[in-house]
Tab-separated table of C-alpha atoms in Angstrom:
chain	number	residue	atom	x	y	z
A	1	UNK	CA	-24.019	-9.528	-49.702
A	2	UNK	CA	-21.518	-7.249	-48.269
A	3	UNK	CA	-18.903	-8.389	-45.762
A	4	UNK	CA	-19.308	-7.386	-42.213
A	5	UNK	CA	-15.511	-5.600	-41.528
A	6	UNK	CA	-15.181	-5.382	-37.463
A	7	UNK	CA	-13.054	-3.232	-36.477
A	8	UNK	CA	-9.743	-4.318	-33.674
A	9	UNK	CA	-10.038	-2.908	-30.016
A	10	UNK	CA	-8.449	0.003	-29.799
A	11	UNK	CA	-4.928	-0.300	-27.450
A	12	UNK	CA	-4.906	0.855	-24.210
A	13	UNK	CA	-2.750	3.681	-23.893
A	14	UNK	CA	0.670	2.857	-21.448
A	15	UNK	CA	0.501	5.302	-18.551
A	16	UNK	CA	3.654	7.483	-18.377
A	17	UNK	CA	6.302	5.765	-16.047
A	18	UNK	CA	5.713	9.021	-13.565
A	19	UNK	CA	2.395	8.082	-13.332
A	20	UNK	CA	2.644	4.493	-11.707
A	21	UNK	CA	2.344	4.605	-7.978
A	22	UNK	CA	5.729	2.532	-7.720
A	23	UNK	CA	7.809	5.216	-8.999
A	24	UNK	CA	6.007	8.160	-7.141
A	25	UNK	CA	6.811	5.948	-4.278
A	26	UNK	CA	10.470	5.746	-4.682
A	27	UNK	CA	10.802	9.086	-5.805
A	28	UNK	CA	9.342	10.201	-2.573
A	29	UNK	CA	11.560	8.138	-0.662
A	30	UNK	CA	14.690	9.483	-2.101
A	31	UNK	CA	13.539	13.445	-1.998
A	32	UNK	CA	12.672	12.169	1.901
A	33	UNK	CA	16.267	10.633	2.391
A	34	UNK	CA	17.394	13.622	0.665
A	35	UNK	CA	15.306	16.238	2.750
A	36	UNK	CA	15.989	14.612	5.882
A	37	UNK	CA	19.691	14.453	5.374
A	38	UNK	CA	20.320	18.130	4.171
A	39	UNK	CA	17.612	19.676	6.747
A	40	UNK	CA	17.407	17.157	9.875
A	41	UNK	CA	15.452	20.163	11.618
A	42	UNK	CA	12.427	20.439	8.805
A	43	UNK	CA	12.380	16.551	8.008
A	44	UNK	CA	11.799	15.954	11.692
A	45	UNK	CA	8.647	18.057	10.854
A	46	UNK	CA	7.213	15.723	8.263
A	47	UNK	CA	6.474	13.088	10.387
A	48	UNK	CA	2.406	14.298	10.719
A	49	UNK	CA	2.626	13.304	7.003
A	50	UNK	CA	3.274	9.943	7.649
A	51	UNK	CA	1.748	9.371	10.421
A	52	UNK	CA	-1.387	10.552	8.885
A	53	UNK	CA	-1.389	8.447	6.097
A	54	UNK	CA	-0.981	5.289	7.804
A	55	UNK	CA	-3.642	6.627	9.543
A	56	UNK	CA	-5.802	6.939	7.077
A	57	UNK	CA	-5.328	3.363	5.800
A	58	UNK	CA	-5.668	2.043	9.500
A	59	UNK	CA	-9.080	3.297	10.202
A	60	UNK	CA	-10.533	1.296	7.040
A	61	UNK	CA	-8.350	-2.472	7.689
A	62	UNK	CA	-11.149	-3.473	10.453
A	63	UNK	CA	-14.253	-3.016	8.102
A	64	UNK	CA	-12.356	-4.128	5.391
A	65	UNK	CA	-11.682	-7.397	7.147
A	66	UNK	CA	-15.044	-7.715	8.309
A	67	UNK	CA	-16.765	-7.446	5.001
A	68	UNK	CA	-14.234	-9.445	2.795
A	69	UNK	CA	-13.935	-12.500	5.360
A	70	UNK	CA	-18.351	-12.381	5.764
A	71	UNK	CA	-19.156	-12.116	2.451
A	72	UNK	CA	-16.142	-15.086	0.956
A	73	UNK	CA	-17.721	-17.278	3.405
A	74	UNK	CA	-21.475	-16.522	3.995
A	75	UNK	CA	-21.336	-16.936	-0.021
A	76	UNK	CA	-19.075	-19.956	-0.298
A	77	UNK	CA	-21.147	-23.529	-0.787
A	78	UNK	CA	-18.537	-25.283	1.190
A	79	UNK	CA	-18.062	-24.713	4.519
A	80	UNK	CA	-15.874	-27.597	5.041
A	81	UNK	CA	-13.470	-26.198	2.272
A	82	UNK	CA	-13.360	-22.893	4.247
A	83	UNK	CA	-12.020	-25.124	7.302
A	84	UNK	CA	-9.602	-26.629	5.513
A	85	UNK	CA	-8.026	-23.865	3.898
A	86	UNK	CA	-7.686	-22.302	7.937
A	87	UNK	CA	-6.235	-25.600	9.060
A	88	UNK	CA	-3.465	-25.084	6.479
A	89	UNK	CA	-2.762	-22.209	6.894
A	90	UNK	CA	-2.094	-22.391	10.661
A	91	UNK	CA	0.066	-25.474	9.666
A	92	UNK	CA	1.904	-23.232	6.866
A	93	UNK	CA	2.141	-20.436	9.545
A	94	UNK	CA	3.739	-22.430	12.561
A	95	UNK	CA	6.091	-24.677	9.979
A	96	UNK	CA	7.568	-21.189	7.945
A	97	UNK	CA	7.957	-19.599	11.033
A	98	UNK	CA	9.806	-21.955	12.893
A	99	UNK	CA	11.934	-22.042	9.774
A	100	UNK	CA	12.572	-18.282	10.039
A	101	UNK	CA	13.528	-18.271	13.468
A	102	UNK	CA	15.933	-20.914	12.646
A	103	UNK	CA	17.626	-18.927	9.852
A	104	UNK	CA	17.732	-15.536	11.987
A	105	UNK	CA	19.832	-18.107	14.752
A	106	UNK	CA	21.917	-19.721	12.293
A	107	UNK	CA	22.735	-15.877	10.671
A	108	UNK	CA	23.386	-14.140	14.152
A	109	UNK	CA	25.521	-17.175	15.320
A	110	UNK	CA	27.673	-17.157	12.879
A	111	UNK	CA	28.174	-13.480	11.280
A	112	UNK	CA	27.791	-12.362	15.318
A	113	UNK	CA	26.721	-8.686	14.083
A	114	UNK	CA	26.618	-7.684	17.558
A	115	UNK	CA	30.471	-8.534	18.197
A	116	UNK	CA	33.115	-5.999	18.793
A	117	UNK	CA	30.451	-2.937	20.143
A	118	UNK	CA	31.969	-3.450	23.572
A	119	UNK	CA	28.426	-1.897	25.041
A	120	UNK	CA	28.778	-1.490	28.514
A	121	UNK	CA	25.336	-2.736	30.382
A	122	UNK	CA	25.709	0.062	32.878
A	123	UNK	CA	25.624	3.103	30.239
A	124	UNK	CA	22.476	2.242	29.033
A	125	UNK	CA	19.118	4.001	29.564
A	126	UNK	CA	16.679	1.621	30.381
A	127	UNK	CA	13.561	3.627	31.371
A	128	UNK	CA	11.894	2.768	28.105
A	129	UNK	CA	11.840	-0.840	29.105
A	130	UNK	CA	10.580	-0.078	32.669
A	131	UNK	CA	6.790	-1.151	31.312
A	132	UNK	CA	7.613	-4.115	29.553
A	133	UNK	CA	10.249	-5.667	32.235
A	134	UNK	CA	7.353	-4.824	34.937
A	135	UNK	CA	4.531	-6.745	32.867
A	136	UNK	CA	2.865	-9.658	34.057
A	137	UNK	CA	3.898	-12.427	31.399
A	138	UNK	CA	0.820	-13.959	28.850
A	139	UNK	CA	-0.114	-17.026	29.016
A	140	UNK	CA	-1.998	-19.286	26.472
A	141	UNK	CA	-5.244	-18.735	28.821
A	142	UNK	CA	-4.840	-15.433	28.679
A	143	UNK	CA	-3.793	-15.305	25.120
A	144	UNK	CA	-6.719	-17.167	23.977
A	145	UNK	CA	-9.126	-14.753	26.103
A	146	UNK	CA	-7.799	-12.192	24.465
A	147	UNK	CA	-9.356	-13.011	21.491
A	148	UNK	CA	-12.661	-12.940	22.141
A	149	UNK	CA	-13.753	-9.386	22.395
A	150	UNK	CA	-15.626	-7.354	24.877
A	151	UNK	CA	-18.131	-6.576	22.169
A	152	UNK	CA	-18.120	-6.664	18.472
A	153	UNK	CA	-17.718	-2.299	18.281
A	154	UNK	CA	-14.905	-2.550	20.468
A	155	UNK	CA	-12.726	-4.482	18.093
A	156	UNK	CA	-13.893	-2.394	15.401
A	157	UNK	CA	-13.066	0.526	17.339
A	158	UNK	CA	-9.673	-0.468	18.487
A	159	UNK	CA	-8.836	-2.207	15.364
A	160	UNK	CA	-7.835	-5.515	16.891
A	161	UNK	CA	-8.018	-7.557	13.859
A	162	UNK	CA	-7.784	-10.993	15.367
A	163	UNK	CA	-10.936	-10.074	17.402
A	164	UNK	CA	-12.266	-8.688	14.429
A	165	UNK	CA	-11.205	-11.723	12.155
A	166	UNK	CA	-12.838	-14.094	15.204
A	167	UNK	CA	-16.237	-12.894	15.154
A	168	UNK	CA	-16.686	-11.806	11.427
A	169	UNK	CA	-15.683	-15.883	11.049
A	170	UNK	CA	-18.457	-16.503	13.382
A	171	UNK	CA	-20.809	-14.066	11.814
A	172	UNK	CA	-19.975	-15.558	8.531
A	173	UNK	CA	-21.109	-18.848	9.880
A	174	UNK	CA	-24.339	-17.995	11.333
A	175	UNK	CA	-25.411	-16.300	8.008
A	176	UNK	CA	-24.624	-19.405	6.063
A	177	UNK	CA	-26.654	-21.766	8.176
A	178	UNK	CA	-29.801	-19.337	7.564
A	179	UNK	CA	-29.153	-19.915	3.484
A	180	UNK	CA	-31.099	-18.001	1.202
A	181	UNK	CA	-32.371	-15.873	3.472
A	182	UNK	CA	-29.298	-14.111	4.395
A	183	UNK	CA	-28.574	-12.897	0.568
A	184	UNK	CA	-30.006	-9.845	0.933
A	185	UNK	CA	-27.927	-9.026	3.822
A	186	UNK	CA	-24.822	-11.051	2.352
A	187	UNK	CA	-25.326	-8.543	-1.194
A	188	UNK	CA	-25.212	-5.802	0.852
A	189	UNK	CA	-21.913	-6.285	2.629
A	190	UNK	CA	-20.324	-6.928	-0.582
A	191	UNK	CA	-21.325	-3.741	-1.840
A	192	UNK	CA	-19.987	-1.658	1.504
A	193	UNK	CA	-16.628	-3.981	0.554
A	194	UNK	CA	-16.317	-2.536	-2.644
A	195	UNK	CA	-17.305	0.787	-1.249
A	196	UNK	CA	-14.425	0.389	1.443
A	197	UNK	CA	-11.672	-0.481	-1.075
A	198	UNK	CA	-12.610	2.216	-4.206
A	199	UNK	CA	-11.994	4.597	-0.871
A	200	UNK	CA	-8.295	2.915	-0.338
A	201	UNK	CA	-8.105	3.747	-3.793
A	202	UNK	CA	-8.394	7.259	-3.072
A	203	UNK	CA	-6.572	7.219	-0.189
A	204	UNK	CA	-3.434	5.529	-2.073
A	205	UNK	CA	-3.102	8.517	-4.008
A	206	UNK	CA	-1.391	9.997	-1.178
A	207	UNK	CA	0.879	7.195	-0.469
A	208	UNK	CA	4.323	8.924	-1.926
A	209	UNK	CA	3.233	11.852	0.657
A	210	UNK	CA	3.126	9.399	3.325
A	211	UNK	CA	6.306	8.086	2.188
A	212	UNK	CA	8.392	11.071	1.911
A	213	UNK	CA	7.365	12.192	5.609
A	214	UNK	CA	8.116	8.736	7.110
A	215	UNK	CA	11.183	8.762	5.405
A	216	UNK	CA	12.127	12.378	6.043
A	217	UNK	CA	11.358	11.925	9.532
A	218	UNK	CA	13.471	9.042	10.150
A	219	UNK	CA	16.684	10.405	8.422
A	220	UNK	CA	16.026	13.839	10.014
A	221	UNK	CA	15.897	12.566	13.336
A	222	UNK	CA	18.600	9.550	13.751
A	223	UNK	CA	20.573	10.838	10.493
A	224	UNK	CA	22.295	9.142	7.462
A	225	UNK	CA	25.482	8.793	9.741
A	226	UNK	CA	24.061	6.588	12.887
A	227	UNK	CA	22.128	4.027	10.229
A	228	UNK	CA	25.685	3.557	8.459
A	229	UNK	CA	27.041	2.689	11.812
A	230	UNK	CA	24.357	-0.132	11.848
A	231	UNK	CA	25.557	-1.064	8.451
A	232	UNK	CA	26.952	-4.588	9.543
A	233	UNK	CA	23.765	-5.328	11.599
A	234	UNK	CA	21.574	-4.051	8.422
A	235	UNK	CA	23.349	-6.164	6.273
A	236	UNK	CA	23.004	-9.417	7.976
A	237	UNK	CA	19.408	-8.601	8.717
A	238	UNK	CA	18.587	-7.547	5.067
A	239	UNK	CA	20.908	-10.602	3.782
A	240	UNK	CA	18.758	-13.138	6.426
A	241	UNK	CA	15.225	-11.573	4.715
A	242	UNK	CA	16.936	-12.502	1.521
A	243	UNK	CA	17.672	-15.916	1.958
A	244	UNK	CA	13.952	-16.478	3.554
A	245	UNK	CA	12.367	-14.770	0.542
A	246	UNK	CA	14.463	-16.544	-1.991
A	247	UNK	CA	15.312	-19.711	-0.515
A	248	UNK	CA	12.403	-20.506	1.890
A	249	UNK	CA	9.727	-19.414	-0.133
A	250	UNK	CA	11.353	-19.663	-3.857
A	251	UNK	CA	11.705	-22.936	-3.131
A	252	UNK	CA	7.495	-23.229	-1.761
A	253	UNK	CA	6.286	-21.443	-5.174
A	254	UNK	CA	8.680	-23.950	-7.376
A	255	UNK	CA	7.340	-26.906	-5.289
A	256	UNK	CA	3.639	-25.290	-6.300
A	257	UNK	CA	4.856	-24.509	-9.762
A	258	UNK	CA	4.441	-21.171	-8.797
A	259	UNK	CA	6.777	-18.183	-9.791
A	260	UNK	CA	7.887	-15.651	-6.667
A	261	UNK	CA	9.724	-13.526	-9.187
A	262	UNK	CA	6.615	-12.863	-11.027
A	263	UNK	CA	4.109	-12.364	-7.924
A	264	UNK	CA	7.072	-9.819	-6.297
A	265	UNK	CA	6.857	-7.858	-9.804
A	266	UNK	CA	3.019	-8.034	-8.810
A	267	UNK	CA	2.758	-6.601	-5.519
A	268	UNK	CA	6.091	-4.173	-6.002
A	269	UNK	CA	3.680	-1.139	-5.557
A	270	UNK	CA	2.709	-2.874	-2.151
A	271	UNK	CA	6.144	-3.313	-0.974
A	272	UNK	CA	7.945	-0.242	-1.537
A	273	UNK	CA	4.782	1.293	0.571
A	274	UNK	CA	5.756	-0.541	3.396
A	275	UNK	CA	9.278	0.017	2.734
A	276	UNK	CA	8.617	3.266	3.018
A	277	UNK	CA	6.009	4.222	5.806
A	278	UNK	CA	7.251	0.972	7.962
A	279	UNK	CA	4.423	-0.269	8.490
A	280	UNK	CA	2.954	-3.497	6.873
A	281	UNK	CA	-0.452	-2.618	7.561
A	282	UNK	CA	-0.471	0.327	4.736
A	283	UNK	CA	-0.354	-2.628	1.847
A	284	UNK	CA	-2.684	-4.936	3.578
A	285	UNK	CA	-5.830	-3.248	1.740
A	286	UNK	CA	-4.520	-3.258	-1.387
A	287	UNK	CA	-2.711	-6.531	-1.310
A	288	UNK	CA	-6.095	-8.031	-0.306
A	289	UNK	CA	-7.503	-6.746	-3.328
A	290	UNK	CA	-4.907	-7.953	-6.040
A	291	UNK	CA	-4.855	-11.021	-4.446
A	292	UNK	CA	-9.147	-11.201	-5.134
A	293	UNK	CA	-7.744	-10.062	-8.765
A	294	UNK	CA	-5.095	-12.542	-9.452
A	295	UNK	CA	-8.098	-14.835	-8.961
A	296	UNK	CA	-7.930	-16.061	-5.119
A	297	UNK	CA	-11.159	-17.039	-3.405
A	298	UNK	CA	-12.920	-13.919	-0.973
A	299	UNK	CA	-13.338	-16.276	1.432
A	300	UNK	CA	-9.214	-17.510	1.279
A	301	UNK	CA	-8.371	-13.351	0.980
A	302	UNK	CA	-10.296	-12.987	3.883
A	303	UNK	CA	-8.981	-15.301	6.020
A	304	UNK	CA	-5.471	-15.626	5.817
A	305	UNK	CA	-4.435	-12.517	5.053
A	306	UNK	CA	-5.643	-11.102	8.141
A	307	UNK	CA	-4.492	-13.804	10.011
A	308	UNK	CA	-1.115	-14.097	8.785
A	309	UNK	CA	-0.756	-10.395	10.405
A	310	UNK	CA	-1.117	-12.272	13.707
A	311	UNK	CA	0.493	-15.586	13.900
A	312	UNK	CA	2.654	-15.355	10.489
A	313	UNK	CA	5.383	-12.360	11.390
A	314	UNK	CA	8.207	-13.581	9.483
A	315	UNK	CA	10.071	-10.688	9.264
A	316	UNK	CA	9.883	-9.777	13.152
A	317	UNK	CA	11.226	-13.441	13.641
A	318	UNK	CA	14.014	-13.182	11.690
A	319	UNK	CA	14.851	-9.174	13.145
A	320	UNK	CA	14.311	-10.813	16.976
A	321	UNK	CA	16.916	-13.336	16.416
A	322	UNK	CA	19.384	-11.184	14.109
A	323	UNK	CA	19.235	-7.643	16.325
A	324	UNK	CA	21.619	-7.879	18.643
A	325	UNK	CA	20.468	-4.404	20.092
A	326	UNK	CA	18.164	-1.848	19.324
A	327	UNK	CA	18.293	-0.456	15.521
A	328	UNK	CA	16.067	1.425	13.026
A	329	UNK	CA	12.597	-0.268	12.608
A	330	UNK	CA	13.113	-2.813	9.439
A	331	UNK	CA	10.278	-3.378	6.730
A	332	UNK	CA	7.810	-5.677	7.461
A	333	UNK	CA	7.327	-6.721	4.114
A	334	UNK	CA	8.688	-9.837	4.052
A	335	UNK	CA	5.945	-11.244	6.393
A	336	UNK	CA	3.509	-9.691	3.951
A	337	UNK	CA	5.068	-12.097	1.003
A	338	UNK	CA	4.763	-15.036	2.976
A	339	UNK	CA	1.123	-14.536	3.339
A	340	UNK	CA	0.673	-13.594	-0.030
A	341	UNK	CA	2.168	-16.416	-1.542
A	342	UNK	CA	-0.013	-18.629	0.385
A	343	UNK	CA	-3.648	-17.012	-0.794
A	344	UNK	CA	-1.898	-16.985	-4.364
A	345	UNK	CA	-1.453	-20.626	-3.766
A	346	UNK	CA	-4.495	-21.636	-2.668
A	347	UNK	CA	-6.278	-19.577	-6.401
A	348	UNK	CA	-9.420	-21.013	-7.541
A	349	UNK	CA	-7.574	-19.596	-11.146
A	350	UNK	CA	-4.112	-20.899	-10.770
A	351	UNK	CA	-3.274	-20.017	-14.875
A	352	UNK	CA	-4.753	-16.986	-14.201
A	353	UNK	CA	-1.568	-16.389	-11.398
A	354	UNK	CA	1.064	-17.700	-13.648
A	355	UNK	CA	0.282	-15.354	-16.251
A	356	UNK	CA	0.330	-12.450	-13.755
């Protein structure tokens, strides 16, 4: 009888370092810098290129969000579990970002970045704040009026995603109370979500482009000089993030016995795109999909994620209270780790996100 010999998978071939999205990224950042610094006039003129990419990404978060947060929870068994996980997470959002707002306080009391600019009040151009000083001020009425939309197509339209987050919940909902009746329909929208995020996929391909305008533009038009006369203000901001990231939320994951080091090294791709167009809102598509990958629930993904763009800014707290006066636009990517950390938390495959 002979023996049966099976033969080993064969390895996957490693991609060439050039060819990982993190170090187009960064290479496109540094050619921007670069181009920006040496030709102010012609980096100016790459801003389209950034501006179009984020763009591009912008015009899919809305459907995205719609599908992912229908289909987790039309799909899901447990509605009550769906609850629960929301009720957290407004807890985890209000309690982290109180905490952040307390750090940026405590950093621009004592390091006082803004000391010594001797500004004078009556130098300053203050047309650009006309609109906002003339504003009638929000209140929670209004606020929570604001949320409800005009009509479903309208949010979609204008990409507002807590309207668009409030009635795909409530959409959800209804299909799950009609049961097996509403597969069809549920299938379906799971399909157009996969269909929405293979197109990210082609749209990421561009993402150094979008990079190297955004960053061309920025150093082309304020210059290497001005941002190193910020450098104080930078560093306390940059120094603040750090001891949020590290301390606030290193301390969360070990509480969780989960590693931030490891999930940072996971979403680095993510971060240096928002590091490099500004805007946190380029990552959000992909971040919801490695989060689905690292083994978190569609119906978690699709709920706090989106939300956590609304009501979980942590970065913007911590610039409010640490800018003592205008400066360049910071990342918002430490917002985006908050929020992360929280889906990765809540994993229906915890082992699964260790070993990431």
């Amino acid at each position: 009888m002979g023996a049966h010999v099976y033969a080993a998978p064969a390895a996957r071939p490693r991609k060439p370092f050039y060819q990982h999205l993190y170090v187009q990224v960064i290479a496109a950042i540094v050619i921007g810098a670069l181009l920006g610094h040496f030709q102010p006039t012609v980096g100016e003129a790459m801003q389209p290129l950034g501006d179009v990419f984020i763009k591009l990404v912008r015009m899919l978060i809305a459907p995205i969000i719609f599908c992912t947060v229908v289909h987790g929870i039309a799909s899901s068994d447990d509605a009550k579990k769906v609850g629960r996980v929301g009720v957290r997470a407004i807890i985890y959002f209000e309690v982290v970002t109180t905490i952040a707002l307390v750090i940026g306080l405590v950093s621009m009391n004592l390091l006082r970045p803004g000391a010594g600019m001797n500004v004078d009040p009556a130098s300053l151009d203050t047309k650009g704040i006309q609109a906002a000083a003339n504003a009638r001020p929000e209140g929670v009425v209004d606020y929570l009026m604001h949320i409800i939309p005009d009509t479903i197509f309208g949010a979609l339209a204008r990409g507002d995603i807590l309207q668009v987050l409030f009635f795909s919940v409530l959409i959800a909902f209804g299909l799950q109370r009609i049961g097996p009746r509403a597969k069809p329909l549920v299938d379906m929208i799971d399909v157009a979500a996969h269909g929405l995020f293979s197109t990210i996929g082609i749209i990421m391909k561009v993402a150094p482009v979008g990079a190297f305008g955004a960053m061309a533009f920025t150093i082309g038009k304020y210059g290497i000089v001005s941002l190193l006369s910020l450098a104080k203000l930078l560093a306390v901001f940059y120094g603040t993030c750090l001891i949020f990231v590290f301390g606030v939320l290193g301390f969360i994951c070990y509480l969780t016995g989960f590693s931030l080091w490891k999930f940072l090294r996971y979403i680095k791709e993510e971060l240096l795109i928002v590091l490099g167009t500004s805007s946190s809102e380029s990552a959000l598509p992909r971040l919801m999909a490695k989060l689905e990958t690292l083994g978190c629930e569609k119906s978690v993904v699709g709920l706090v994620v989106p939300a956590g763009y609304t009501f979980n800014l942590d970065g913007t707290c911590i610039m409010l209270t640490t800018m003592a006066y205008s400066s360049p636009r910071p990342p918002t990517s430490i917002s985006a780790c908050g929020r992360s950390w929280l889906c990765s938390a809540s994993c229906s495959s915890p082992r699964r996100a260790r070993r990431a």
